[in-house]
Amino acid sequence: MVPRIDSEKQPYTESMVNKLSASESMIPGVPQLFEFQRCILKLYQSVTARVEGEGVRVGGEGRSSHQAMIGAIMKAYAKEVVPVEAVVKAVRQIATFNASSELPFDQEDALLFWINKVCSSVRHRLERERKAQQEQLMQSAQQTVRLRRDQLHPKQLPFIPVLDDLMKDLSDGCCLAILVSFYCPHLLPFEDIVLRENMSFADSLHNLQLLKTFFKKYLPETFHFTFEDLLYTHDSLKPSIIAFCSELFHVFEVTKPDHLSANQFKGKSD
């Protein structure tokens, strides 16, 4: 749904924006785009047409001014889709936090706050499951049940990272994959994600491929990045990444389309 920005490529043409506008009804169960987003697409369309009509090359100062304008539109979009109050309300249903020191102060900080709290919730769930497993093993040992040595020591928990920078820390796909799995565990199983403290290039590529497959199948108008975009994030992509994460919040916490729900998926597979 959100047009991407790339300093190395030409901006979307008018026909591509028209296609984006028309694509809102392509996915069953997704409501019509609200008026603000539609206005953004129309504004982008008119500005692109003006730039092309006046023969302005999108390069040098022309490119910079064009990107600055689109960046401002993306920022306005994120502000509308992800009001800080809505993020705080959603996070209260996911995890606890210190209201005096952890409250986000803008949209980017709110997205970091949301993603980190989702990851924190997953981490606590894994810790609870491990503790329950250890207690069960201790009870079995007390009942003189013979256990292998490896059964007495549960596997090490996966490493759940913490995001400090929305641009730099998404490159390995860990937190994004955890986020998607948290809301759609039936579509992206947690066990499929590679989570290590020291991620290799192949590990990161694996997670990004999981994400690309998920978005291509279930949210095809949301993910417009290449692997290189996320592996080697350029500053020019910041508005696109913020808008992308904002769209994820809007989908997972606001619209909650039927085709992503576990009940809908189960019904189709029966």
mmCIF file of C-alpha atoms in Angstrom:
data_model
loop_
_atom_site.group_PDB
_atom_site.id
_atom_site.type_symbol
_atom_site.label_atom_id
_atom_site.label_comp_id
_atom_site.label_asym_id
_atom_site.label_seq_id
_atom_site.Cartn_x
_atom_site.Cartn_y
_atom_site.Cartn_z
ATOM 1 C CA MET A 1 0.000 0.000 0.000
ATOM 2 C CA VAL A 2 2.833 2.387 0.776
ATOM 3 C CA PRO A 3 5.100 3.537 -2.073
ATOM 4 C CA ARG A 4 8.774 3.010 -1.368
ATOM 5 C CA ILE A 5 11.530 5.553 -1.790
ATOM 6 C CA ASP A 6 14.926 4.662 -3.181
ATOM 7 C CA SER A 7 17.561 7.240 -4.027
ATOM 8 C CA GLU A 8 19.052 4.944 -6.654
ATOM 9 C CA LYS A 9 15.844 4.357 -8.593
ATOM 10 C CA GLN A 10 13.266 6.481 -10.381
ATOM 11 C CA PRO A 11 10.159 7.409 -8.347
ATOM 12 C CA TYR A 12 6.822 5.781 -8.972
ATOM 13 C CA THR A 13 5.138 6.892 -12.172
ATOM 14 C CA GLU A 14 1.567 8.113 -12.349
ATOM 15 C CA SER A 15 0.339 4.743 -13.631
ATOM 16 C CA MET A 16 2.033 2.937 -10.748
ATOM 17 C CA VAL A 17 0.342 5.220 -8.228
ATOM 18 C CA ASN A 18 -2.999 4.580 -9.926
ATOM 19 C CA LYS A 19 -2.319 0.864 -9.553
ATOM 20 C CA LEU A 20 -1.612 1.330 -5.851
ATOM 21 C CA SER A 21 -4.849 3.262 -5.424
ATOM 22 C CA ALA A 22 -6.833 0.537 -7.168
ATOM 23 C CA SER A 23 -5.147 -2.280 -5.249
ATOM 24 C CA GLU A 24 -6.975 -1.591 -1.991
ATOM 25 C CA SER A 25 -9.728 -4.044 -2.944
ATOM 26 C CA MET A 26 -7.381 -6.829 -4.085
ATOM 27 C CA ILE A 27 -7.128 -8.548 -0.698
ATOM 28 C CA PRO A 28 -10.354 -10.078 0.668
ATOM 29 C CA GLY A 29 -11.255 -8.888 4.137
ATOM 30 C CA VAL A 30 -9.156 -5.708 4.059
ATOM 31 C CA PRO A 31 -11.328 -2.592 4.519
ATOM 32 C CA GLN A 32 -11.164 0.323 2.106
ATOM 33 C CA LEU A 33 -8.252 2.659 2.703
ATOM 34 C CA PHE A 34 -9.287 5.556 4.886
ATOM 35 C CA GLU A 35 -9.572 8.974 3.296
ATOM 36 C CA PHE A 36 -6.231 10.251 4.546
ATOM 37 C CA GLN A 37 -4.267 7.556 2.760
ATOM 38 C CA ARG A 38 -6.263 8.113 -0.418
ATOM 39 C CA CYS A 39 -5.430 11.818 -0.272
ATOM 40 C CA ILE A 40 -1.740 10.989 0.094
ATOM 41 C CA LEU A 41 -1.807 8.841 -3.029
ATOM 42 C CA LYS A 42 -3.602 11.581 -4.970
ATOM 43 C CA LEU A 43 -1.108 14.185 -3.787
ATOM 44 C CA TYR A 44 1.800 11.951 -4.758
ATOM 45 C CA GLN A 45 0.189 11.409 -8.157
ATOM 46 C CA SER A 46 -0.270 15.129 -8.814
ATOM 47 C CA VAL A 47 3.262 16.048 -7.735
ATOM 48 C CA THR A 48 4.807 13.272 -9.830
ATOM 49 C CA ALA A 49 2.794 14.386 -12.843
ATOM 50 C CA ARG A 50 3.913 17.983 -12.305
ATOM 51 C CA VAL A 51 7.573 17.006 -12.045
ATOM 52 C CA GLU A 52 7.347 14.928 -15.221
ATOM 53 C CA GLY A 53 5.264 17.560 -17.043
ATOM 54 C CA GLU A 54 7.782 20.319 -16.358
ATOM 55 C CA GLY A 55 10.608 18.098 -17.533
ATOM 56 C CA VAL A 56 12.391 18.128 -14.192
ATOM 57 C CA ARG A 57 14.944 15.366 -13.913
ATOM 58 C CA VAL A 58 14.766 13.548 -10.597
ATOM 59 C CA GLY A 59 18.440 13.876 -9.896
ATOM 60 C CA GLY A 60 20.682 16.280 -8.011
ATOM 61 C CA GLU A 61 18.637 19.068 -6.439
ATOM 62 C CA GLY A 62 15.483 17.880 -8.216
ATOM 63 C CA ARG A 63 15.806 14.450 -6.682
ATOM 64 C CA SER A 64 16.568 15.873 -3.237
ATOM 65 C CA SER A 65 13.562 18.189 -3.217
ATOM 66 C CA HIS A 66 11.322 15.456 -4.611
ATOM 67 C CA GLN A 67 12.458 12.997 -1.945
ATOM 68 C CA ALA A 68 12.083 15.604 0.789
ATOM 69 C CA MET A 69 8.493 16.223 -0.250
ATOM 70 C CA ILE A 70 7.681 12.505 -0.412
ATOM 71 C CA GLY A 71 9.440 11.992 2.925
ATOM 72 C CA ALA A 72 7.162 14.618 4.453
ATOM 73 C CA ILE A 73 4.107 12.827 3.040
ATOM 74 C CA MET A 74 5.342 9.516 4.439
ATOM 75 C CA LYS A 75 5.886 11.137 7.831
ATOM 76 C CA ALA A 76 2.377 12.577 7.793
ATOM 77 C CA TYR A 77 1.015 9.159 6.835
ATOM 78 C CA ALA A 78 2.828 7.478 9.736
ATOM 79 C CA LYS A 79 1.592 10.142 12.143
ATOM 80 C CA GLU A 80 -1.994 9.529 11.056
ATOM 81 C CA VAL A 81 -1.779 5.725 11.072
ATOM 82 C CA VAL A 82 0.265 5.382 14.266
ATOM 83 C CA PRO A 83 -0.809 7.947 16.855
ATOM 84 C CA VAL A 84 1.307 7.471 19.962
ATOM 85 C CA GLU A 85 -1.783 7.032 22.127
ATOM 86 C CA ALA A 86 -2.999 4.128 19.977
ATOM 87 C CA VAL A 87 0.367 2.386 20.242
ATOM 88 C CA VAL A 88 0.435 2.750 24.026
ATOM 89 C CA LYS A 89 -3.106 1.356 24.236
ATOM 90 C CA ALA A 90 -2.155 -1.643 22.083
ATOM 91 C CA VAL A 91 1.040 -2.323 24.032
ATOM 92 C CA ARG A 92 -0.898 -2.370 27.322
ATOM 93 C CA GLN A 93 -2.598 -5.519 26.017
ATOM 94 C CA ILE A 94 0.755 -7.126 25.204
ATOM 95 C CA ALA A 95 3.228 -6.320 27.971
ATOM 96 C CA THR A 96 3.819 -4.235 31.070
ATOM 97 C CA PHE A 97 5.937 -1.094 31.006
ATOM 98 C CA ASN A 98 6.985 1.843 33.137
ATOM 99 C CA ALA A 99 4.762 4.738 32.130
ATOM 100 C CA SER A 100 7.091 7.283 33.712
ATOM 101 C CA SER A 101 10.158 6.299 31.690
ATOM 102 C CA GLU A 102 9.152 4.209 28.666
ATOM 103 C CA LEU A 103 6.379 6.153 26.962
ATOM 104 C CA PRO A 104 7.259 6.969 23.327
ATOM 105 C CA PHE A 105 7.520 10.604 22.264
ATOM 106 C CA ASP A 106 6.968 10.369 18.481
ATOM 107 C CA GLN A 107 5.908 7.924 15.756
ATOM 108 C CA GLU A 108 9.339 6.371 15.199
ATOM 109 C CA ASP A 109 9.845 5.896 18.926
ATOM 110 C CA ALA A 110 6.319 4.466 19.200
ATOM 111 C CA LEU A 111 7.086 1.859 16.532
ATOM 112 C CA LEU A 112 10.298 0.878 18.332
ATOM 113 C CA PHE A 113 8.327 0.679 21.575
ATOM 114 C CA TRP A 114 5.674 -1.570 19.996
ATOM 115 C CA ILE A 115 8.093 -3.958 18.266
ATOM 116 C CA ASN A 116 10.321 -4.247 21.344
ATOM 117 C CA LYS A 117 7.366 -4.986 23.621
ATOM 118 C CA VAL A 118 6.149 -7.693 21.255
ATOM 119 C CA CYS A 119 9.635 -9.230 21.323
ATOM 120 C CA SER A 120 9.710 -8.873 25.115
ATOM 121 C CA SER A 121 6.370 -10.677 25.370
ATOM 122 C CA VAL A 122 7.716 -13.533 23.239
ATOM 123 C CA ARG A 123 10.873 -13.693 25.375
ATOM 124 C CA HIS A 124 8.840 -13.933 28.595
ATOM 125 C CA ARG A 125 6.642 -16.638 27.088
ATOM 126 C CA LEU A 126 9.699 -18.706 26.176
ATOM 127 C CA GLU A 127 11.103 -18.248 29.678
ATOM 128 C CA ARG A 128 7.832 -19.395 31.247
ATOM 129 C CA GLU A 129 7.724 -22.439 28.992
ATOM 130 C CA ARG A 130 11.322 -23.296 29.853
ATOM 131 C CA LYS A 131 10.649 -22.926 33.584
ATOM 132 C CA ALA A 132 7.624 -25.209 33.310
ATOM 133 C CA GLN A 133 9.728 -27.733 31.404
ATOM 134 C CA GLN A 134 12.444 -27.642 34.062
ATOM 135 C CA GLU A 135 9.896 -28.185 36.829
ATOM 136 C CA GLN A 136 8.453 -31.132 34.945
ATOM 137 C CA LEU A 137 11.924 -32.641 34.533
ATOM 138 C CA MET A 138 12.661 -32.199 38.238
ATOM 139 C CA GLN A 139 9.431 -33.972 39.140
ATOM 140 C CA SER A 140 10.324 -36.812 36.792
ATOM 141 C CA ALA A 141 13.786 -37.075 38.359
ATOM 142 C CA GLN A 142 12.289 -37.240 41.845
ATOM 143 C CA GLN A 143 10.101 -40.111 40.687
ATOM 144 C CA THR A 144 13.299 -42.018 39.782
ATOM 145 C CA VAL A 145 12.430 -41.984 36.107
ATOM 146 C CA ARG A 146 15.587 -42.566 34.095
ATOM 147 C CA LEU A 147 16.359 -39.587 31.890
ATOM 148 C CA ARG A 148 19.132 -38.919 29.436
ATOM 149 C CA ARG A 149 21.596 -36.228 30.443
ATOM 150 C CA ASP A 150 20.441 -33.926 27.643
ATOM 151 C CA GLN A 151 16.862 -34.201 28.892
ATOM 152 C CA LEU A 152 17.878 -32.775 32.262
ATOM 153 C CA HIS A 153 19.097 -29.568 30.601
ATOM 154 C CA PRO A 154 16.535 -27.853 28.342
ATOM 155 C CA LYS A 155 17.778 -26.332 25.119
ATOM 156 C CA GLN A 156 19.135 -22.816 25.246
ATOM 157 C CA LEU A 157 16.509 -20.181 24.591
ATOM 158 C CA PRO A 158 16.610 -18.397 21.228
ATOM 159 C CA PHE A 159 18.228 -14.978 21.353
ATOM 160 C CA ILE A 160 15.521 -12.299 21.174
ATOM 161 C CA PRO A 161 17.125 -8.981 20.189
ATOM 162 C CA VAL A 162 16.154 -5.483 21.285
ATOM 163 C CA LEU A 163 15.810 -2.730 18.705
ATOM 164 C CA ASP A 164 17.764 0.446 19.368
ATOM 165 C CA ASP A 165 17.527 1.910 15.876
ATOM 166 C CA LEU A 166 14.640 1.269 13.508
ATOM 167 C CA MET A 167 16.940 1.639 10.509
ATOM 168 C CA LYS A 168 19.996 -0.379 11.521
ATOM 169 C CA ASP A 169 18.494 -3.153 13.637
ATOM 170 C CA LEU A 170 15.940 -4.526 11.170
ATOM 171 C CA SER A 171 18.578 -5.780 8.740
ATOM 172 C CA ASP A 172 18.703 -9.350 10.098
ATOM 173 C CA GLY A 173 14.925 -9.773 9.908
ATOM 174 C CA CYS A 174 14.763 -11.126 13.479
ATOM 175 C CA CYS A 175 12.424 -8.607 15.095
ATOM 176 C CA LEU A 176 10.238 -8.231 12.010
ATOM 177 C CA ALA A 177 9.840 -12.005 11.746
ATOM 178 C CA ILE A 178 9.052 -12.263 15.479
ATOM 179 C CA LEU A 179 6.479 -9.486 15.064
ATOM 180 C CA VAL A 180 4.722 -11.233 12.180
ATOM 181 C CA SER A 181 4.864 -14.598 13.960
ATOM 182 C CA PHE A 182 3.397 -13.047 17.122
ATOM 183 C CA TYR A 183 0.271 -11.937 15.254
ATOM 184 C CA CYS A 184 0.171 -14.768 12.690
ATOM 185 C CA PRO A 185 1.835 -17.842 14.271
ATOM 186 C CA HIS A 186 -0.160 -20.130 11.983
ATOM 187 C CA LEU A 187 1.248 -18.393 8.893
ATOM 188 C CA LEU A 188 4.836 -17.793 10.029
ATOM 189 C CA PRO A 189 5.788 -20.345 12.723
ATOM 190 C CA PHE A 190 8.182 -19.059 15.356
ATOM 191 C CA GLU A 191 10.283 -22.215 14.998
ATOM 192 C CA ASP A 192 11.131 -21.257 11.409
ATOM 193 C CA ILE A 193 12.911 -18.045 12.453
ATOM 194 C CA VAL A 194 16.684 -18.077 12.924
ATOM 195 C CA LEU A 195 17.541 -16.274 16.176
ATOM 196 C CA ARG A 196 21.173 -16.057 17.244
ATOM 197 C CA GLU A 197 23.166 -13.429 19.071
ATOM 198 C CA ASN A 198 25.667 -13.381 16.213
ATOM 199 C CA MET A 199 23.661 -13.620 13.021
ATOM 200 C CA SER A 200 25.460 -14.615 9.831
ATOM 201 C CA PHE A 201 24.621 -13.205 6.417
ATOM 202 C CA ALA A 202 22.899 -16.492 5.546
ATOM 203 C CA ASP A 203 20.842 -16.331 8.764
ATOM 204 C CA SER A 204 19.655 -12.816 7.963
ATOM 205 C CA LEU A 205 18.840 -13.777 4.395
ATOM 206 C CA HIS A 206 16.803 -16.739 5.664
ATOM 207 C CA ASN A 207 14.650 -14.491 7.871
ATOM 208 C CA LEU A 208 14.170 -11.912 5.134
ATOM 209 C CA GLN A 209 13.083 -14.669 2.752
ATOM 210 C CA LEU A 210 10.500 -15.817 5.313
ATOM 211 C CA LEU A 211 9.167 -12.273 5.472
ATOM 212 C CA LYS A 212 9.129 -11.803 1.716
ATOM 213 C CA THR A 213 7.215 -15.062 1.267
ATOM 214 C CA PHE A 214 4.683 -14.091 3.933
ATOM 215 C CA PHE A 215 4.036 -10.620 2.535
ATOM 216 C CA LYS A 216 3.904 -11.805 -1.058
ATOM 217 C CA LYS A 217 1.203 -14.316 -0.160
ATOM 218 C CA TYR A 218 -0.839 -12.508 2.478
ATOM 219 C CA LEU A 219 -0.092 -8.755 2.238
ATOM 220 C CA PRO A 220 1.235 -8.256 -1.299
ATOM 221 C CA GLU A 221 0.725 -4.481 -1.370
ATOM 222 C CA THR A 222 2.707 -3.851 1.822
ATOM 223 C CA PHE A 223 6.281 -5.066 1.293
ATOM 224 C CA HIS A 224 8.189 -3.239 -1.475
ATOM 225 C CA PHE A 225 11.760 -3.830 -0.327
ATOM 226 C CA THR A 226 14.527 -5.904 -1.837
ATOM 227 C CA PHE A 227 16.848 -7.922 0.376
ATOM 228 C CA GLU A 228 19.579 -5.353 -0.269
ATOM 229 C CA ASP A 229 17.302 -2.543 0.929
ATOM 230 C CA LEU A 230 17.135 -4.069 4.398
ATOM 231 C CA LEU A 231 20.569 -5.687 4.563
ATOM 232 C CA TYR A 232 22.317 -2.430 3.623
ATOM 233 C CA THR A 233 19.783 0.150 4.739
ATOM 234 C CA HIS A 234 20.336 3.583 3.212
ATOM 235 C CA ASP A 235 19.211 6.740 5.003
ATOM 236 C CA SER A 236 16.961 7.606 2.068
ATOM 237 C CA LEU A 237 14.799 4.580 2.906
ATOM 238 C CA LYS A 238 13.951 5.778 6.411
ATOM 239 C CA PRO A 239 10.554 7.305 5.457
ATOM 240 C CA SER A 240 9.628 4.087 3.631
ATOM 241 C CA ILE A 241 10.639 1.873 6.550
ATOM 242 C CA ILE A 242 8.695 3.995 9.040
ATOM 243 C CA ALA A 243 5.658 3.966 6.740
ATOM 244 C CA PHE A 244 6.018 0.186 6.302
ATOM 245 C CA CYS A 245 6.134 -0.445 10.063
ATOM 246 C CA SER A 246 3.201 1.937 10.493
ATOM 247 C CA GLU A 247 1.242 -0.100 7.973
ATOM 248 C CA LEU A 248 2.027 -3.283 9.921
ATOM 249 C CA PHE A 249 0.676 -1.706 13.100
ATOM 250 C CA HIS A 250 -2.447 -0.607 11.257
ATOM 251 C CA VAL A 251 -2.996 -4.107 9.843
ATOM 252 C CA PHE A 252 -2.241 -6.103 12.998
ATOM 253 C CA GLU A 253 -3.823 -3.821 15.585
ATOM 254 C CA VAL A 254 -6.539 -1.862 13.762
ATOM 255 C CA THR A 255 -7.987 -3.504 10.647
ATOM 256 C CA LYS A 256 -7.132 -7.116 11.615
ATOM 257 C CA PRO A 257 -8.168 -8.586 8.238
ATOM 258 C CA ASP A 258 -9.991 -11.912 8.288
ATOM 259 C CA HIS A 259 -7.554 -13.643 5.959
ATOM 260 C CA LEU A 260 -4.816 -13.295 8.609
ATOM 261 C CA SER A 261 -6.841 -14.669 11.517
ATOM 262 C CA ALA A 262 -6.138 -18.151 12.843
ATOM 263 C CA ASN A 263 -9.835 -19.072 12.751
ATOM 264 C CA GLN A 264 -10.172 -18.078 9.109
ATOM 265 C CA PHE A 265 -7.033 -20.009 8.191
ATOM 266 C CA LYS A 266 -8.194 -23.092 10.084
ATOM 267 C CA GLY A 267 -11.557 -22.990 8.382
ATOM 268 C CA LYS A 268 -9.965 -22.937 4.943
ATOM 269 C CA SER A 269 -7.607 -25.802 5.732
ATOM 270 C CA ASP A 270 -10.263 -28.139 7.147
#
